[in-house]
Amino acid sequence: GICEELCDRLDKVGMLNYEKVRPKVDPEAAKYYMEEMLSEAGVRLLYGVQAAEILMSGDRITTVIVEGKSGRVAIKTKFVIDCTGDGDILEWTGEDFSIYKHDIGAMWRIGNAENCKSGTDTAVKGVRTRHTVGDKDQDGLDMYNLTRIQLKLRKMMWEDSLKLKQQEGCGDLFLLDTPAVVGVRITRVLNSVANVTAEGAATGKTYKDVIGFTGGHSTLKYGDVKIRWQQRKMWQIPYSSITPKTVGNLLVAGRCFGFEKPLTYDSREVGTCFMTGQAAGVAAAQAVNLRRSCRDVDVAKLQERLRATNVKLDW
């Protein structure tokens, strides 16, 4: 779907390479082409704002209030897709959710690193990516905790780069860029109409309302079961897992859709977020056009539309 379309565009200009099974894109090129795709689709963007509040009438969101340097703006809504990453909208609606904790780390890039033996290659010559898992089992909703981790990691990234410069042939190496925010992997997760279970993902359970599938490059542990990534199956994501139980004009995409905690690593991956976002967008359009609740979307027509845009629903 959209994720593959973006990768194709980046591949054509030499801004994509593969690290084992995963595509790795140049972040600056990705920003440019994502904005190009949004412009081509006629999407209206509004940067520099943050959702601050919602208004509801019964089981429907009528308004999303955002706040920025210009003040507060009320956006009248027919349908809302919560892609905040932290489930801000779904919490305000009163929908049921869980809070998961995970590692909070960072990825950063170093330049003039042709001779550096650390990190991984990127699509740009001489630029390598570095990564740290960071602090384990952290609360990604605590702003004081996030500030502490950000300061700690910023110091570590700078000192790491100075240390790498001491390697033979790396005297011109420099810290190219660091993330604007630390790498929060998970926080709020919707308790959806039907959450994906770890056992279901591990055993390859299939769903009639499938909207895509994903996989994992990590070991999956649940109960007494431990499956190394080399033996893992791909797993399907159903429409019911992005659908809330109560609110009629809300869907949840990205790392906040409904799944059990052992699937955190897979569910917050960029490709999974693209896929759930595309499905939510198509479903929302159908719901608005037919004046239906998110739970009354014609799944067969949703799947037909997804397949028409080259979304793979099986493997």
CSV table of C-alpha atoms in Angstrom, one decimal:
chain,number,residue,atom,x,y,z
A,1,GLY,CA,0.0,0.0,0.0
A,2,ILE,CA,1.1,3.5,0.8
A,3,CYS,CA,4.2,2.3,2.7
A,4,GLU,CA,5.5,0.4,-0.4
A,5,GLU,CA,4.6,3.4,-2.6
A,6,LEU,CA,6.8,5.6,-0.4
A,7,CYS,CA,9.7,3.0,-0.5
A,8,ASP,CA,9.4,2.8,-4.3
A,9,ARG,CA,9.8,6.6,-4.6
A,10,LEU,CA,12.8,6.6,-2.3
A,11,ASP,CA,14.4,3.6,-4.0
A,12,LYS,CA,14.3,5.4,-7.4
A,13,VAL,CA,16.4,8.3,-6.0
A,14,GLY,CA,18.8,6.1,-4.1
A,15,MET,CA,17.5,7.0,-0.7
A,16,LEU,CA,16.6,3.4,0.5
A,17,ASN,CA,18.6,0.3,1.4
A,18,TYR,CA,17.8,-2.9,3.3
A,19,GLU,CA,19.1,-3.9,6.7
A,20,LYS,CA,18.4,-7.6,6.7
A,21,VAL,CA,14.6,-7.8,6.2
A,22,ARG,CA,13.8,-4.2,6.9
A,23,PRO,CA,13.9,-1.2,4.5
A,24,LYS,CA,15.9,1.7,5.9
A,25,VAL,CA,15.1,5.1,4.4
A,26,ASP,CA,16.9,8.5,4.5
A,27,PRO,CA,14.8,10.5,7.0
A,28,GLU,CA,15.2,13.8,5.1
A,29,ALA,CA,14.2,12.2,1.8
A,30,ALA,CA,11.3,10.5,3.5
A,31,LYS,CA,10.0,13.8,4.9
A,32,TYR,CA,10.1,15.4,1.4
A,33,TYR,CA,8.3,12.5,-0.4
A,34,MET,CA,5.7,12.1,2.3
A,35,GLU,CA,4.7,15.7,2.0
A,36,GLU,CA,4.7,15.3,-1.8
A,37,MET,CA,2.3,12.4,-1.5
A,38,LEU,CA,0.0,14.3,0.8
A,39,SER,CA,0.0,17.3,-1.5
A,40,GLU,CA,-0.9,15.1,-4.5
A,41,ALA,CA,-3.8,13.6,-2.5
A,42,GLY,CA,-5.1,17.1,-1.6
A,43,VAL,CA,-4.6,16.7,2.1
A,44,ARG,CA,-4.7,19.9,4.2
A,45,LEU,CA,-1.8,20.0,6.7
A,46,LEU,CA,-1.5,22.0,9.9
A,47,TYR,CA,1.8,22.0,11.6
A,48,GLY,CA,2.8,23.5,14.9
A,49,VAL,CA,-0.3,22.4,16.8
A,50,GLN,CA,-1.2,19.8,19.4
A,51,ALA,CA,-4.6,18.3,20.2
A,52,ALA,CA,-5.8,19.9,23.4
A,53,GLU,CA,-9.4,18.8,23.9
A,54,ILE,CA,-12.4,17.3,22.2
A,55,LEU,CA,-16.2,17.9,22.3
A,56,MET,CA,-18.7,15.1,22.1
A,57,SER,CA,-22.4,14.6,21.5
A,58,GLY,CA,-23.5,11.2,22.7
A,59,ASP,CA,-21.2,8.6,21.2
A,60,ARG,CA,-19.7,10.9,18.6
A,61,ILE,CA,-16.8,13.4,18.5
A,62,THR,CA,-18.1,16.7,17.2
A,63,THR,CA,-15.0,18.8,17.6
A,64,VAL,CA,-11.3,18.5,18.0
A,65,ILE,CA,-9.6,21.5,19.6
A,66,VAL,CA,-6.0,22.1,18.7
A,67,GLU,CA,-3.6,24.6,20.2
A,68,GLY,CA,-0.6,26.4,18.6
A,69,LYS,CA,1.1,29.8,18.5
A,70,SER,CA,-2.0,31.3,16.9
A,71,GLY,CA,-4.1,30.2,19.8
A,72,ARG,CA,-6.8,27.6,19.9
A,73,VAL,CA,-8.6,26.3,16.8
A,74,ALA,CA,-11.8,24.2,16.8
A,75,ILE,CA,-12.0,21.7,14.0
A,76,LYS,CA,-15.5,20.4,13.3
A,77,THR,CA,-15.3,16.6,12.7
A,78,LYS,CA,-17.2,14.0,10.8
A,79,PHE,CA,-14.7,11.3,11.6
A,80,VAL,CA,-11.5,11.2,13.7
A,81,ILE,CA,-8.5,8.8,13.4
A,82,ASP,CA,-6.3,8.8,16.5
A,83,CYS,CA,-2.8,8.6,15.2
A,84,THR,CA,-1.3,10.5,18.1
A,85,GLY,CA,0.9,7.6,19.0
A,86,ASP,CA,-0.2,8.0,22.7
A,87,GLY,CA,-3.9,7.5,22.3
A,88,ASP,CA,-4.7,11.1,23.4
A,89,ILE,CA,-8.0,11.2,21.6
A,90,LEU,CA,-9.2,7.8,22.6
A,91,GLU,CA,-8.5,8.6,26.3
A,92,TRP,CA,-10.6,11.8,26.2
A,93,THR,CA,-13.6,9.9,24.7
A,94,GLY,CA,-13.7,7.6,27.7
A,95,GLU,CA,-12.8,4.5,25.6
A,96,ASP,CA,-11.2,1.7,27.5
A,97,PHE,CA,-7.4,1.3,27.1
A,98,SER,CA,-4.3,-0.2,28.7
A,99,ILE,CA,-1.0,1.5,29.4
A,100,TYR,CA,2.1,-0.5,28.4
A,101,LYS,CA,5.7,0.4,29.4
A,102,HIS,CA,8.7,-0.4,27.3
A,103,ASP,CA,12.3,0.7,26.6
A,104,ILE,CA,12.8,4.4,25.7
A,105,GLY,CA,15.9,4.9,23.6
A,106,ALA,CA,17.1,6.7,20.6
A,107,MET,CA,18.6,6.4,17.1
A,108,TRP,CA,21.0,9.0,15.7
A,109,ARG,CA,23.3,9.5,12.7
A,110,ILE,CA,27.0,10.1,12.4
A,111,GLY,CA,28.8,11.6,9.3
A,112,ASN,CA,32.2,11.0,7.7
A,113,ALA,CA,31.9,7.5,9.1
A,114,GLU,CA,33.1,5.5,6.1
A,115,ASN,CA,35.8,3.8,8.3
A,116,CYS,CA,33.7,3.5,11.5
A,117,LYS,CA,33.2,-0.1,12.6
A,118,SER,CA,30.1,0.8,14.7
A,119,GLY,CA,26.5,1.3,13.6
A,120,THR,CA,24.8,0.4,10.3
A,121,ASP,CA,25.0,1.7,6.8
A,122,THR,CA,22.4,4.2,5.4
A,123,ALA,CA,21.4,5.2,1.9
A,124,VAL,CA,23.9,8.2,2.2
A,125,LYS,CA,27.6,7.5,1.6
A,126,GLY,CA,29.6,8.1,4.8
A,127,VAL,CA,26.5,8.3,7.1
A,128,ARG,CA,25.8,5.6,9.6
A,129,THR,CA,23.1,5.0,12.1
A,130,ARG,CA,23.7,4.4,15.8
A,131,HIS,CA,21.1,3.0,18.2
A,132,THR,CA,20.6,2.5,21.9
A,133,VAL,CA,17.8,0.6,23.7
A,134,GLY,CA,18.1,3.2,26.4
A,135,ASP,CA,16.2,2.9,29.7
A,136,LYS,CA,14.0,-0.2,30.1
A,137,ASP,CA,10.4,-0.4,31.2
A,138,GLN,CA,9.7,3.3,31.2
A,139,ASP,CA,6.6,5.5,31.4
A,140,GLY,CA,6.3,7.4,28.1
A,141,LEU,CA,3.5,9.6,29.4
A,142,ASP,CA,5.5,11.2,32.2
A,143,MET,CA,7.0,14.5,31.0
A,144,TYR,CA,9.4,14.7,33.8
A,145,ASN,CA,10.7,11.2,33.1
A,146,LEU,CA,10.9,12.0,29.3
A,147,THR,CA,12.9,15.1,30.1
A,148,ARG,CA,15.3,13.1,32.3
A,149,ILE,CA,15.8,10.5,29.6
A,150,GLN,CA,16.2,13.1,26.8
A,151,LEU,CA,19.0,14.9,28.7
A,152,LYS,CA,20.7,11.6,29.6
A,153,LEU,CA,20.6,10.3,26.0
A,154,ARG,CA,21.7,13.6,24.5
A,155,LYS,CA,24.8,13.5,26.6
A,156,MET,CA,25.4,9.9,25.8
A,157,MET,CA,25.1,10.5,22.0
A,158,TRP,CA,27.6,13.4,22.1
A,159,GLU,CA,30.1,11.5,24.2
A,160,ASP,CA,29.7,8.3,22.0
A,161,SER,CA,30.6,10.4,18.9
A,162,LEU,CA,33.7,11.8,20.6
A,163,LYS,CA,34.8,8.2,21.5
A,164,LEU,CA,34.2,7.0,18.0
A,165,LYS,CA,36.5,9.8,16.6
A,166,GLN,CA,39.3,8.1,18.4
A,167,GLN,CA,39.1,5.0,16.1
A,168,GLU,CA,41.7,4.8,13.4
A,169,GLY,CA,40.7,6.6,10.3
A,170,CYS,CA,37.7,8.3,12.0
A,171,GLY,CA,39.2,11.7,13.0
A,172,ASP,CA,36.7,13.6,10.8
A,173,LEU,CA,33.7,11.7,12.1
A,174,PHE,CA,31.0,14.0,13.6
A,175,LEU,CA,27.5,13.8,15.2
A,176,LEU,CA,25.2,14.5,12.2
A,177,ASP,CA,21.8,14.6,13.9
A,178,THR,CA,19.9,13.4,17.0
A,179,PRO,CA,16.2,12.8,17.4
A,180,ALA,CA,14.0,15.7,18.3
A,181,VAL,CA,12.3,13.5,20.9
A,182,VAL,CA,13.3,10.3,22.5
A,183,GLY,CA,12.1,7.0,21.2
A,184,VAL,CA,9.0,6.2,23.1
A,185,ARG,CA,7.9,2.8,21.9
A,186,ILE,CA,4.5,2.4,23.5
A,187,THR,CA,2.1,4.0,25.9
A,188,ARG,CA,-1.7,3.8,25.7
A,189,VAL,CA,-3.2,0.9,23.7
A,190,LEU,CA,-6.9,0.6,22.8
A,191,ASN,CA,-9.0,-2.2,24.3
A,192,SER,CA,-10.7,-2.6,21.0
A,193,VAL,CA,-13.6,-4.7,19.8
A,194,ALA,CA,-11.1,-7.6,19.4
A,195,ASN,CA,-7.5,-7.2,20.5
A,196,VAL,CA,-4.9,-9.3,18.7
A,197,THR,CA,-3.6,-11.9,21.1
A,198,ALA,CA,0.1,-13.0,21.3
A,199,GLU,CA,-1.0,-16.6,20.9
A,200,GLY,CA,-3.0,-15.7,17.8
A,201,ALA,CA,-0.1,-13.9,16.3
A,202,ALA,CA,2.3,-16.7,17.1
A,203,THR,CA,0.1,-19.4,15.6
A,204,GLY,CA,-0.9,-17.5,12.5
A,205,LYS,CA,-4.5,-17.0,13.3
A,206,THR,CA,-6.6,-15.6,10.4
A,207,TYR,CA,-9.4,-13.1,10.5
A,208,LYS,CA,-12.4,-12.5,8.1
A,209,ASP,CA,-11.9,-8.8,8.7
A,210,VAL,CA,-8.2,-8.7,8.0
A,211,ILE,CA,-6.8,-5.3,6.9
A,212,GLY,CA,-3.2,-6.3,6.5
A,213,PHE,CA,-0.4,-8.3,8.2
A,214,THR,CA,2.9,-7.6,9.9
A,215,GLY,CA,5.8,-9.5,11.3
A,216,GLY,CA,8.6,-9.2,13.8
A,217,HIS,CA,12.4,-9.1,13.8
A,218,SER,CA,12.4,-9.9,17.5
A,219,THR,CA,11.9,-12.8,19.9
A,220,LEU,CA,8.2,-13.2,21.0
A,221,LYS,CA,7.6,-14.2,24.6
A,222,TYR,CA,4.2,-14.9,26.2
A,223,GLY,CA,3.4,-17.2,29.1
A,224,ASP,CA,5.9,-20.0,29.0
A,225,VAL,CA,6.3,-19.7,25.2
A,226,LYS,CA,9.4,-18.2,23.6
A,227,ILE,CA,9.7,-18.0,19.8
A,228,ARG,CA,12.9,-16.7,18.2
A,229,TRP,CA,12.4,-14.2,15.3
A,230,GLN,CA,13.8,-16.7,12.8
A,231,GLN,CA,10.9,-19.1,13.5
A,232,ARG,CA,8.2,-16.5,13.8
A,233,LYS,CA,5.1,-16.4,11.5
A,234,MET,CA,3.7,-13.3,9.9
A,235,TRP,CA,0.5,-12.2,11.7
A,236,GLN,CA,-2.8,-10.7,10.5
A,237,ILE,CA,-4.3,-7.5,11.9
A,238,PRO,CA,-8.1,-7.4,11.8
A,239,TYR,CA,-10.3,-4.3,11.4
A,240,SER,CA,-11.9,-5.0,14.8
A,241,SER,CA,-8.5,-4.3,16.4
A,242,ILE,CA,-8.5,-0.7,15.3
A,243,THR,CA,-12.2,-0.2,16.2
A,244,PRO,CA,-13.3,1.1,19.6
A,245,LYS,CA,-16.2,-0.4,21.4
A,246,THR,CA,-18.3,2.7,22.0
A,247,VAL,CA,-17.5,5.9,20.0
A,248,GLY,CA,-19.1,5.8,16.5
A,249,ASN,CA,-16.8,8.1,14.6
A,250,LEU,CA,-13.4,7.1,15.8
A,251,LEU,CA,-10.7,4.7,14.6
A,252,VAL,CA,-7.3,4.1,16.2
A,253,ALA,CA,-4.2,3.6,14.0
A,254,GLY,CA,-0.5,3.3,14.6
A,255,ARG,CA,0.9,1.9,17.8
A,256,CYS,CA,-2.3,2.5,19.8
A,257,PHE,CA,-4.5,-0.1,18.1
A,258,GLY,CA,-5.6,-3.2,20.1
A,259,PHE,CA,-3.0,-5.9,20.8
A,260,GLU,CA,-1.5,-7.8,23.7
A,261,LYS,CA,1.7,-6.5,25.3
A,262,PRO,CA,4.1,-9.1,23.9
A,263,LEU,CA,3.3,-7.8,20.4
A,264,THR,CA,4.5,-4.3,21.3
A,265,TYR,CA,7.8,-4.5,19.3
A,266,ASP,CA,6.0,-5.5,16.1
A,267,SER,CA,3.0,-3.2,16.5
A,268,ARG,CA,4.9,0.0,16.9
A,269,GLU,CA,7.1,-0.6,13.7
A,270,VAL,CA,6.7,2.1,11.0
A,271,GLY,CA,5.3,-0.4,8.4
A,272,THR,CA,2.6,-1.5,10.8
A,273,CYS,CA,1.7,2.1,11.5
A,274,PHE,CA,1.4,2.8,7.8
A,275,MET,CA,-0.8,-0.2,7.2
A,276,THR,CA,-3.2,0.4,10.0
A,277,GLY,CA,-3.3,4.1,9.1
A,278,GLN,CA,-4.2,3.4,5.5
A,279,ALA,CA,-7.0,0.9,6.5
A,280,ALA,CA,-8.4,3.4,9.0
A,281,GLY,CA,-8.4,6.2,6.4
A,282,VAL,CA,-10.3,4.1,3.8
A,283,ALA,CA,-12.8,2.8,6.4
A,284,ALA,CA,-13.4,6.4,7.7
A,285,ALA,CA,-14.1,7.6,4.2
A,286,GLN,CA,-16.6,4.8,3.7
A,287,ALA,CA,-18.3,5.5,7.1
A,288,VAL,CA,-18.6,9.2,6.3
A,289,ASN,CA,-20.0,8.6,2.8
A,290,LEU,CA,-22.6,6.1,4.0
A,291,ARG,CA,-23.3,7.9,7.3
A,292,ARG,CA,-22.4,4.8,9.3
A,293,SER,CA,-20.7,4.0,12.5
A,294,CYS,CA,-17.1,2.7,12.4
A,295,ARG,CA,-18.5,-0.7,13.6
A,296,ASP,CA,-20.9,-0.8,10.6
A,297,VAL,CA,-18.4,-0.4,7.8
A,298,ASP,CA,-18.8,-3.0,5.0
A,299,VAL,CA,-15.5,-5.0,5.6
A,300,ALA,CA,-15.7,-6.7,2.2
A,301,LYS,CA,-15.8,-3.3,0.4
A,302,LEU,CA,-13.0,-2.1,2.7
A,303,GLN,CA,-10.8,-5.1,1.8
A,304,GLU,CA,-11.7,-4.6,-1.9
A,305,ARG,CA,-10.5,-1.0,-1.8
A,306,LEU,CA,-7.3,-1.9,0.0
A,307,ARG,CA,-6.5,-4.6,-2.5
A,308,ALA,CA,-7.0,-2.1,-5.3
A,309,THR,CA,-4.2,0.0,-3.8
A,310,ASN,CA,-1.9,-3.1,-3.6
A,311,VAL,CA,-2.3,-3.7,0.1
A,312,LYS,CA,-1.5,-7.4,0.8
A,313,LEU,CA,-4.1,-9.1,3.0
A,314,ASP,CA,-2.4,-12.5,3.0
A,315,TRP,CA,1.0,-14.1,2.4
